[in-house]
Amino acid sequence: MTHVTSRDGTPIAYEQDGSGPAVILVGGGLDDGSENAPLVPELAGRFTVLNYARRGRGESGDTPPYSVHREIEDLDALITAAGGSASVFGASSGGALVLEAAAAGLPIDKVAVYEVPYMSDETAVVHWSEYVGGLTAALAENRRADALALFMRLAGSSEDDIAGARDSGFWPALLRLAPTLAYDAACLGDGRPPVVRLGAITRPVLVTTGGVPDPQMGGLRPGFFDEAADAISAALPDATRQIVAGQSHVADPKVFAKVLADFFA
């Protein structure tokens, strides 16, 4: 594991493989870089791939107070390490961070995002606000298990799913990552697509969703991610909208790597 130092002194851990134009992978909620790791060998034959743990996750450090601007600086440090420019892929809430970074003017060649969970109707925005309030209170009292349960309910998990997660071997790792749920919430702002900021992105953006609902997100309204993706695409000056057939919220790396490679190339 290699580290780069962000502007505020925070060490950001990443792994690098391959050769060719640089591609940086950005994970979403409750991810320390593991979710994107299978994409690395699939892309490394054509690209120099950097997969990192966002601040507060894995071997990366954390420096309070948190701000989205600091996460953008983390990505900027990685782009510098990659040679000064890179294409960037963001999954789920990591896609919101990537879009904010592109809007901020980072030297990004192309952007790709997958199933960014913006809210496309006012009912969902109200639920999002309630979630953020509950999450803030739970984390302030260090009730990490409650914070995780709130997140899972928001994402459409059933109570049985939550109970099964609590009894699973990966629950302790999720508890360690629970404070970073606040970071993902900050990246998504009030939950609505930031239309004005998206309009400032001049680089090409690939906006993707899967064609199959995730079985762990059965409580989400049908079409949730597609509606968000359509709203993102409509706000961007240079967007390509694509549905990746047969994929759910965590796409098959072999299938999705080809989608990314074709776009980034």
C-alpha positions as a printed Julia matrix, in Angstrom:
265×3 Matrix{Float64}:
   0.0     0.0     0.0
   1.34    3.42   -1.02
   0.41    6.73    0.57
   0.03   10.26   -0.75
  -0.28   13.26    1.56
  -3.31   15.49    1.12
  -3.11   19.26    1.55
  -4.19   19.12    5.2
  -1.53   16.51    5.99
  -3.81   13.48    5.9
  -2.17   10.33    4.48
  -4.32    8.69    1.8
  -3.61    5.03    1.09
  -3.83    3.65   -2.43
  -2.74    0.76   -4.61
  -1.5     1.2    -8.16
  -1.24   -1.27  -10.99
  -0.93   -1.33  -14.76
   0.38    1.12  -17.34
  -1.12    3.67  -19.68
  -3.41    6.67  -19.06
  -4.29    7.13  -15.39
  -7.66    6.04  -14.0
  -8.62    6.64  -10.35
 -11.37    4.59   -8.66
 -13.51    6.17   -5.92
 -15.62    4.03   -3.6
 -19.0     4.72   -2.06
 -20.58    4.27    1.35
 -19.09    1.8     3.83
 -16.29    0.98    1.39
 -12.57    1.12    2.12
 -11.58    0.53   -1.49
 -12.4    -3.17   -1.43
 -15.49   -2.83   -3.61
 -13.56   -1.37   -6.55
 -10.53   -3.64   -6.07
 -11.77   -6.3    -8.56
 -11.84   -3.63  -11.28
  -8.09   -3.02  -10.95
  -6.78   -6.16  -12.72
  -9.5    -5.84  -15.35
  -8.36   -2.31  -16.26
  -4.64   -2.59  -15.6
  -3.9    -4.0   -19.05
  -4.78   -0.65  -20.63
  -4.52    1.91  -17.84
  -2.5     2.9   -14.8
  -5.14    2.27  -12.14
  -5.14    3.87   -8.7
  -7.64    2.48   -6.19
  -7.7     4.27   -2.85
  -9.26    4.25    0.59
 -11.09    7.5     1.18
 -10.17    9.39    4.35
 -11.29    7.68    7.54
 -11.26    4.28    5.85
  -8.8     1.41    5.68
  -5.19    2.57    5.97
  -5.98    6.19    5.14
  -5.85    8.79    7.88
  -8.43   11.35    8.9
  -8.12   14.96   10.03
 -11.09   16.71   11.63
 -13.17   18.61   10.92
 -14.45   16.83    7.85
 -15.41   18.77    4.74
 -16.19   17.76    1.17
 -13.5    20.24    0.1
 -10.9    18.16    1.96
 -12.03   15.01    0.16
 -11.68   16.87   -3.11
  -8.13   17.79   -2.05
  -7.47   14.08   -1.41
  -8.47   13.29   -4.96
  -6.37   16.18   -6.23
  -3.33   14.73   -4.45
  -3.93   11.37   -6.11
  -4.24   13.01   -9.52
  -0.91   14.73   -8.9
   0.62   11.37   -7.95
  -0.78    9.92  -11.18
   1.04   12.51  -13.27
  -1.18   15.58  -13.14
  -4.34   14.39  -14.87
  -6.56   11.32  -14.77
  -9.93    9.91  -15.65
 -12.01    9.15  -12.56
 -14.74    6.62  -11.77
 -17.03    6.97   -8.76
 -19.45    4.32   -7.49
 -22.66    5.24   -5.66
 -22.03    8.14   -3.25
 -18.43    8.15   -4.46
 -19.89    9.27   -7.76
 -21.29   12.37   -6.04
 -17.8    13.15   -4.74
 -16.31   12.72   -8.21
 -18.91   15.05   -9.73
 -18.19   17.66   -7.06
 -14.46   17.34   -7.78
 -15.01   17.78  -11.5
 -17.22   20.81  -10.87
 -14.47   22.26   -8.66
 -12.11   22.19  -11.64
  -9.76   19.32  -10.83
  -7.67   18.18  -13.85
  -9.95   15.27  -14.72
  -9.95   14.01  -18.31
 -13.19   12.02  -18.23
 -15.69   11.16  -15.5
 -17.73    7.98  -15.07
 -20.27    7.39  -12.31
 -22.47    4.44  -11.4
 -25.81    4.59   -9.56
 -25.32    7.89   -7.73
 -28.12    8.0    -5.1
 -29.48   11.52   -5.6
 -33.14   12.06   -4.72
 -35.44   12.82   -7.63
 -38.66   13.68   -5.77
 -39.57   15.71   -2.7
 -40.76   12.72   -0.67
 -37.32   11.15   -1.0
 -35.71   14.49   -0.08
 -37.76   14.58    3.14
 -36.7    11.01    3.99
 -33.09   11.98    3.26
 -33.29   14.95    5.63
 -34.73   12.73    8.37
 -31.95   10.21    7.79
 -29.21   12.84    8.04
 -30.7    14.17   11.28
 -30.87   10.69   12.8
 -27.39    9.81   11.56
 -25.9    12.97   13.03
 -27.46   12.24   16.42
 -26.41    8.58   16.42
 -22.79    9.33   15.54
 -22.59   12.19   18.06
 -23.49    9.61   20.74
 -21.19    6.96   19.19
 -24.17    4.69   18.47
 -22.52    3.19   15.43
 -24.84    0.19   15.17
 -27.83    2.52   15.09
 -26.14    4.63   12.41
 -25.6     1.54   10.26
 -29.2     0.45   10.71
 -30.41    3.9     9.63
 -28.27    3.72    6.51
 -29.43    0.22    5.62
 -33.08    1.21    6.0
 -32.52    4.25    3.8
 -30.91    2.01    1.18
 -33.97   -0.25    1.15
 -32.81   -3.11    3.38
 -35.41   -5.03    5.36
 -35.26   -5.55    9.12
 -34.3    -9.16    8.43
 -31.42   -7.93    6.27
 -30.25   -5.66    9.1
 -30.52   -8.47   11.67
 -28.55  -10.76    9.37
 -25.85   -8.14    8.95
 -25.54   -7.69   12.72
 -24.92  -11.44   13.07
 -22.44  -11.63   10.21
 -18.68  -11.7    10.32
 -18.37   -8.39    8.46
 -20.37   -6.35   11.03
 -17.28   -5.29   13.04
 -15.69   -3.87    9.88
 -18.88   -1.95    9.15
 -18.87   -0.53   12.68
 -15.38    0.84   12.07
 -16.56    2.53    8.88
 -19.82    3.87   10.34
 -18.5     7.42   11.06
 -17.77    7.87    7.36
 -21.49    7.64    6.6
 -21.53   11.31    7.58
 -18.91   11.98    4.9
 -21.04   10.37    2.2
 -24.06   12.31    3.43
 -22.08   15.55    3.09
 -21.1    14.64   -0.49
 -24.79   14.26   -1.35
 -25.75   17.57    0.26
 -29.5    18.06    0.56
 -30.02   14.94   -1.56
 -31.04   16.72   -4.74
 -28.79   16.67   -7.84
 -26.7    19.88   -7.66
 -27.89   21.05  -11.06
 -26.0    24.36  -11.13
 -22.67   22.81  -10.16
 -23.17   19.92  -12.57
 -23.65   22.46  -15.33
 -20.12   23.7   -14.71
 -18.56   20.33  -15.65
 -17.13   20.65  -19.14
 -15.48   17.23  -19.39
 -17.26   14.17  -20.85
 -19.24   12.24  -18.24
 -20.54    8.67  -18.49
 -23.63    8.24  -16.29
 -24.47    4.57  -15.75
 -26.95    2.4   -13.91
 -27.54   -1.33  -13.77
 -30.5    -3.01  -15.36
 -31.38   -5.2   -12.34
 -32.66   -4.03   -8.9
 -30.35   -5.01   -6.03
 -31.97   -7.69   -3.84
 -30.63   -5.95   -0.72
 -32.41   -2.73   -1.72
 -35.92   -4.06   -2.16
 -37.36   -1.14   -0.21
 -36.26    1.44   -2.77
 -38.8     2.78   -5.22
 -38.46    1.09   -8.63
 -36.37    3.22  -10.95
 -34.71    5.15   -8.1
 -31.18    5.09   -9.56
 -32.38    5.55  -13.15
 -34.34    8.67  -12.25
 -31.3    10.11  -10.5
 -29.08    9.26  -13.46
 -31.48   10.88  -15.88
 -31.5    14.07  -13.77
 -27.69   14.1   -13.63
 -27.42   13.61  -17.38
 -29.9    16.39  -18.11
 -27.82   18.85  -16.06
 -24.45   17.99  -17.62
 -23.2    19.74  -20.77
 -21.51   16.57  -22.12
 -23.15   13.42  -20.77
 -23.49    9.88  -22.08
 -26.26    7.89  -20.39
 -25.9     4.08  -20.35
 -27.75    1.21  -18.69
 -25.48   -1.78  -18.1
 -27.78   -4.75  -18.67
 -27.95   -7.49  -16.09
 -26.1    -5.58  -13.34
 -27.26   -4.58   -9.86
 -25.79   -1.96   -7.47
 -22.46   -3.82   -7.33
 -21.68   -4.59  -10.95
 -19.72   -7.57  -12.23
 -16.13   -6.27  -12.58
 -15.48   -7.98  -15.92
 -18.64   -6.53  -17.44
 -18.24   -3.07  -15.96
 -14.52   -2.78  -16.65
 -15.25   -3.1   -20.37
 -17.79   -0.26  -20.11
 -15.21    1.94  -18.37
 -12.37    0.99  -20.69
 -14.4     1.76  -23.8
 -15.33    5.19  -22.44
 -11.98    6.17  -20.95
 -10.11    5.05  -24.07
